[in-house]
Coordinates of C-alpha atoms and ligand atoms in Angstrom, one line a residue:
M1 CA 14.3 11.2 -56.3
S2 CA 14.3 7.6 -55.2
V3 CA 11.4 6.9 -52.8
H4 CA 11.2 3.2 -52.0
P5 CA 13.3 1.1 -54.4
A6 CA 11.5 -2.2 -54.8
A7 CA 14.8 -3.9 -53.8
S8 CA 14.5 -2.6 -50.3
F9 CA 11.6 -5.1 -49.6
S10 CA 12.7 -8.6 -49.3
R11 CA 9.3 -9.9 -50.4
A12 CA 9.0 -7.6 -53.4
P13 CA 8.0 -9.4 -56.5
A14 CA 10.4 -9.4 -59.5
L15 CA 8.3 -7.1 -61.5
P16 CA 9.4 -3.7 -62.9
F17 CA 7.8 -1.8 -60.0
A18 CA 10.7 0.6 -59.9
E19 CA 9.6 2.1 -63.1
W20 CA 6.0 2.3 -62.1
P21 CA 4.1 5.3 -60.9
R22 CA 5.4 6.3 -57.4
L23 CA 3.2 7.0 -54.5
E24 CA 4.9 10.3 -53.7
K25 CA 5.1 12.1 -50.4
G26 CA 2.0 14.1 -49.6
W27 CA -0.2 12.2 -52.1
V28 CA -3.2 10.1 -51.5
W29 CA -3.9 7.0 -53.7
L30 CA -7.6 6.2 -53.5
C31 CA -7.4 2.6 -54.3
G32 CA -9.7 -0.4 -54.7
A33 CA -8.7 -3.6 -53.0
G34 CA -11.1 -5.9 -54.8
P35 CA -13.8 -8.0 -53.2
G36 CA -11.6 -10.1 -50.9
D37 CA -9.3 -12.6 -52.5
P38 CA -5.9 -11.0 -52.5
G39 CA -5.3 -12.4 -56.0
L40 CA -7.9 -9.9 -57.3
L41 CA -5.8 -6.9 -56.4
T42 CA -4.5 -4.8 -59.2
L43 CA -0.8 -4.5 -59.7
H44 CA -1.1 -0.8 -59.1
A45 CA -2.7 -1.5 -55.7
L46 CA 0.1 -3.9 -54.8
N47 CA 2.7 -1.3 -55.9
A48 CA 1.0 1.2 -53.6
L49 CA 0.9 -1.3 -50.7
R50 CA 4.7 -1.6 -51.0
Q51 CA 5.3 2.1 -50.9
A52 CA 2.7 3.5 -48.5
D53 CA 3.7 5.1 -45.2
V54 CA 0.2 4.8 -43.9
I55 CA -2.9 2.8 -45.0
V56 CA -6.4 4.0 -44.2
H57 CA -8.5 0.9 -44.9
D58 CA -12.2 -0.1 -44.8
A59 CA -13.6 -2.9 -42.8
L60 CA -14.4 -4.7 -46.0
V61 CA -10.7 -4.9 -47.0
N62 CA -9.2 -8.4 -46.4
E63 CA -6.6 -7.9 -43.6
D64 CA -4.3 -10.5 -45.3
I65 CA -3.7 -7.9 -48.0
L66 CA -2.3 -5.5 -45.4
D67 CA 0.4 -8.0 -44.5
W68 CA 1.9 -7.1 -47.8
A69 CA 2.7 -3.6 -46.3
P70 CA 4.6 -4.4 -43.2
Q71 CA 6.3 -1.0 -43.3
A72 CA 3.0 0.9 -43.2
Q73 CA 1.0 2.2 -40.3
R74 CA -2.6 1.0 -40.4
I75 CA -5.7 3.0 -39.6
A76 CA -9.0 1.2 -39.7
A77 CA -11.9 3.4 -41.0
G78 CA -15.3 2.6 -42.3
K79 CA -18.1 0.7 -40.9
R80 CA -19.0 -2.9 -40.3
G81 CA -22.5 -3.9 -39.0
G82 CA -22.7 -3.5 -35.2
K83 CA -19.3 -1.9 -34.6
P84 CA -18.8 1.8 -34.3
S85 CA -18.1 3.4 -37.6
A86 CA -15.9 6.3 -38.5
K87 CA -17.8 9.3 -39.7
Q88 CA -17.2 10.1 -43.4
A89 CA -16.1 13.7 -42.6
D90 CA -13.6 12.4 -40.1
I91 CA -12.2 10.0 -42.6
C92 CA -11.8 12.8 -45.2
D93 CA -10.1 15.0 -42.5
T94 CA -7.7 12.2 -41.6
L95 CA -6.7 11.7 -45.2
I96 CA -6.1 15.4 -45.6
A97 CA -4.1 15.7 -42.4
L98 CA -1.9 12.7 -43.2
A99 CA -1.1 14.0 -46.7
R100 CA -0.3 17.4 -45.3
K101 CA 2.2 15.8 -43.0
G102 CA 4.0 14.7 -46.1
L103 CA 3.2 11.0 -45.8
R104 CA 2.5 8.6 -48.7
V105 CA -1.2 7.8 -48.0
L106 CA -2.9 4.7 -49.3
R107 CA -6.7 4.9 -48.9
L108 CA -7.7 1.3 -49.5
K109 CA -11.4 0.5 -50.1
G110 CA -13.2 -2.7 -50.6
G111 CA -14.0 -3.5 -54.3
D112 CA -13.9 -0.5 -56.5
P113 CA -13.5 3.0 -54.8
F114 CA -16.1 4.6 -57.0
T115 CA -18.7 1.9 -56.8
F116 CA -21.0 2.5 -53.8
G117 CA -17.9 3.2 -51.8
R118 CA -18.1 6.9 -51.0
G119 CA -14.9 7.3 -53.0
A120 CA -16.4 10.2 -54.8
E121 CA -16.9 12.1 -51.5
E122 CA -13.4 11.4 -50.5
A123 CA -12.0 12.5 -53.9
R124 CA -14.0 15.7 -53.8
A125 CA -12.8 16.5 -50.2
L126 CA -9.1 15.9 -51.2
M127 CA -9.5 18.0 -54.3
A128 CA -11.1 20.9 -52.3
A129 CA -8.1 20.7 -49.9
Q130 CA -5.7 20.7 -52.9
V131 CA -4.2 17.3 -51.9
P132 CA -2.9 15.5 -54.9
L133 CA -4.7 12.4 -55.6
Q134 CA -4.6 9.3 -57.8
V135 CA -7.5 6.9 -58.2
V136 CA -6.8 3.2 -58.8
P137 CA -9.9 1.2 -59.7
G138 CA -10.6 -2.2 -58.2
I139 CA -12.7 -5.2 -59.1
T140 CA -16.1 -4.5 -57.7
S141 CA -17.8 -7.2 -55.7
G142 CA -20.8 -7.0 -58.1
I143 CA -18.7 -8.2 -60.9
G144 CA -15.8 -10.2 -59.5
G145 CA -17.8 -11.7 -56.6
L146 CA -20.5 -12.9 -59.0
A147 CA -17.9 -14.6 -61.2
Y148 CA -16.6 -16.6 -58.2
A149 CA -20.2 -17.6 -57.4
G150 CA -20.7 -18.9 -61.0
I151 CA -23.1 -16.2 -62.0
P152 CA -22.5 -14.7 -65.5
L153 CA -23.6 -11.0 -65.5
T154 CA -24.6 -11.1 -69.2
E155 CA -25.3 -13.8 -71.7
R156 CA -25.8 -13.3 -75.4
G157 CA -29.4 -13.4 -76.5
D158 CA -30.7 -14.0 -73.0
N159 CA -29.4 -11.5 -70.6
Q160 CA -28.4 -8.2 -72.2
A161 CA -28.7 -5.5 -69.6
V162 CA -27.4 -5.2 -66.0
T163 CA -28.2 -2.7 -63.3
F164 CA -26.1 -2.1 -60.2
V165 CA -28.2 -0.5 -57.5
T166 CA -28.0 0.2 -53.8
G167 CA -30.5 -1.4 -51.5
H168 CA -30.5 1.4 -49.0
D169 CA -30.0 5.1 -49.1
A170 CA -28.1 7.5 -46.9
T171 CA -30.8 7.4 -44.3
G172 CA -30.4 3.6 -43.9
G173 CA -33.9 2.9 -45.3
P174 CA -34.7 1.1 -48.5
A175 CA -33.5 3.2 -51.4
A176 CA -36.6 5.3 -51.8
S177 CA -35.3 7.2 -54.8
V178 CA -35.0 4.0 -56.8
N179 CA -38.0 3.2 -59.1
W180 CA -38.0 -0.5 -58.6
P181 CA -40.9 -1.4 -60.9
A182 CA -39.3 0.5 -63.7
L183 CA -36.0 -1.2 -63.1
A184 CA -37.8 -4.5 -63.2
K185 CA -39.0 -3.8 -66.7
L186 CA -35.7 -2.4 -68.0
S187 CA -32.9 -4.7 -66.7
D188 CA -32.6 -8.4 -67.2
T189 CA -30.1 -8.7 -64.3
I190 CA -30.3 -6.5 -61.2
V191 CA -27.4 -6.6 -58.8
V192 CA -28.2 -5.1 -55.4
Y193 CA -25.5 -3.9 -53.1
M194 CA -26.3 -3.3 -49.4
G195 CA -29.6 -5.1 -50.0
M196 CA -29.7 -7.7 -47.2
K197 CA -31.6 -5.6 -44.7
H198 CA -34.4 -4.8 -47.1
A199 CA -34.3 -7.9 -49.3
G200 CA -38.0 -8.5 -48.8
P201 CA -39.4 -5.1 -49.7
I202 CA -37.0 -4.8 -52.6
S203 CA -38.1 -8.2 -54.1
R204 CA -41.7 -7.4 -53.6
A205 CA -41.3 -4.0 -55.3
L206 CA -40.0 -5.8 -58.4
I207 CA -43.0 -8.0 -58.8
P208 CA -45.4 -5.2 -59.8
G209 CA -42.9 -4.3 -62.5
G210 CA -43.5 -7.6 -64.1
R211 CA -41.0 -10.0 -62.5
A212 CA -42.3 -13.4 -61.7
P213 CA -42.7 -14.3 -58.0
D214 CA -40.7 -17.5 -58.7
E215 CA -37.8 -15.7 -60.5
I216 CA -34.4 -16.7 -59.3
V217 CA -32.6 -14.6 -56.8
S218 CA -29.1 -15.5 -55.9
I219 CA -27.5 -14.3 -52.7
V220 CA -23.7 -14.2 -52.6
M221 CA -22.2 -13.7 -49.2
S222 CA -18.5 -12.8 -48.5
A223 CA -17.7 -13.4 -52.1
T224 CA -14.2 -14.5 -53.0
T225 CA -13.3 -15.1 -49.4
S226 CA -13.1 -18.4 -47.5
A227 CA -16.5 -17.5 -46.0
Q228 CA -18.2 -17.3 -49.4
R229 CA -21.6 -18.8 -49.5
V230 CA -24.1 -18.7 -52.3
I231 CA -27.8 -19.6 -52.0
V232 CA -30.3 -19.6 -54.8
S233 CA -33.8 -18.5 -53.8
R234 CA -36.9 -16.9 -55.4
L235 CA -38.3 -13.4 -55.3
D236 CA -41.2 -14.4 -53.1
R237 CA -39.2 -16.4 -50.6
I238 CA -36.1 -14.4 -50.2
E239 CA -36.5 -13.3 -46.6
A240 CA -37.3 -16.8 -45.3
D241 CA -34.4 -18.3 -47.2
I242 CA -31.9 -15.7 -46.0
L243 CA -33.0 -16.3 -42.5
A244 CA -32.9 -20.1 -42.8
A245 CA -29.4 -20.1 -44.3
G246 CA -28.2 -17.6 -41.7
L247 CA -26.6 -15.3 -44.2
E248 CA -25.1 -12.0 -43.1
P249 CA -23.6 -9.0 -44.8
P250 CA -21.6 -8.3 -46.8
A251 CA -23.8 -9.9 -49.5
L252 CA -25.1 -9.2 -52.9
L253 CA -28.6 -9.9 -54.2
V254 CA -28.7 -10.9 -57.8
I255 CA -32.1 -11.0 -59.5
G256 CA -32.1 -12.7 -62.8
K257 CA -31.7 -16.2 -64.3
G258 CA -28.0 -16.1 -65.0
V259 CA -26.8 -18.9 -62.7
L260 CA -24.5 -21.6 -64.2
I261 CA -26.0 -24.2 -62.0
P262 CA -29.8 -23.5 -61.9
G263 CA -31.2 -23.2 -58.3
Q264 CA -33.4 -25.8 -56.8
A265 CA -36.4 -24.9 -54.7
A266 CA -34.4 -25.0 -51.5
P267 CA -31.4 -22.8 -50.8
R268 CA -28.2 -24.5 -52.0
V269 CA -24.7 -23.8 -50.9
T270 CA -22.0 -23.8 -53.6
L271 CA -18.3 -24.1 -53.1
H272 CA -15.8 -21.4 -53.4
P273 CA -14.3 -20.6 -55.9
F274 CA -16.7 -21.5 -58.6
S275 CA -15.1 -24.1 -60.8
I276 CA -16.2 -27.0 -63.0
A277 CA -13.9 -29.9 -63.5
A278 CA -14.0 -31.7 -66.9
E279 CA -15.5 -35.2 -66.5
Ligands
SAH301 N1 -17.0 -0.5 -53.2 C1 -17.5 -1.8 -52.9 C2 -18.9 -1.7 -52.4 C3 -19.1 -1.1 -51.0 S1 -20.7 -1.0 -50.5 C4 -17.4 -2.7 -54.1 O1 -17.0 -2.1 -55.2 O2 -17.6 -3.9 -54.0 C5 -20.8 -2.4 -49.5 C6 -21.6 -3.5 -50.1 O3 -20.8 -4.1 -51.1 C7 -22.0 -4.7 -49.2 O4 -23.1 -4.4 -48.4 C8 -22.2 -5.8 -50.2 O5 -23.5 -5.6 -50.8 C9 -21.2 -5.5 -51.2 N2 -20.0 -6.3 -51.0 C10 -18.7 -5.8 -50.8 N3 -17.8 -6.8 -50.7 C11 -18.5 -8.0 -50.9 C12 -18.2 -9.4 -50.9 N4 -16.9 -9.8 -50.7 N5 -19.2 -10.3 -51.0 C13 -20.5 -9.9 -51.2 N6 -20.8 -8.6 -51.2 C14 -19.9 -7.6 -51.0

């Protein structure tokens, strides 16, 4: 059965998509869109964009990416600070209903669907409803976004362990189940997702675990987009520096010394994307 031959799209790239996995009718592809820059999509995600009948996307997904799917209906789901958010159960019900109508459903989520993205909840709901599902990973902001900000996640001999952690739990409070002082001892680099609101309490909770109050904290806002901003602060000054710089979510906190250009005392804005020209 031929579904959507690539040739039917005038802007289809000259790649062997025709032989690639098809997004079949009645299936849901749970797919990561990467942190923002459309160039960080996977080819499987692009392939799915070309074939989808309907795309259910998060607020974090760069809308430019959706322009690659002119044939698809768009449904916005997921929350963005201040605006009303779709309830998770409603999103799952929508996905199930669309698939049962026989549509090719692309569920597009920011970053990677299984990294702090509730992708697991959606996958479980689809499996329980016996809706066939394919998961396509994406570049998570805590990896790809940091690369654009010039922050190496690991470095031989210096920085050998990384932890990805959420800064707030399902109640919206600081992640109470996280043992921050223990994390401070175990992990050279700590990457905090959803940490902006509680940046102060999180930073202070790391100090009793042995982190120096003047340890570098980088804050990377809207990584890999034209709104990307990076400031370099310290554990004991983070709230004031976030406020002074006017940073807003989405942003990542990165505790650890791995910054290619070491921070100064004052917040410093770097350019996007991170690049160093040879002299
Ligand atoms: N699944 C996503 C994470 C969703 S949780 C991923 O893999 O990236 C939402 C949090 O992700 C935000 O609060 C922020 O901490 C982080 N985030 C997502 N996109 C980001 C971006 N472009 N820049 C900085 N942080 C981002």
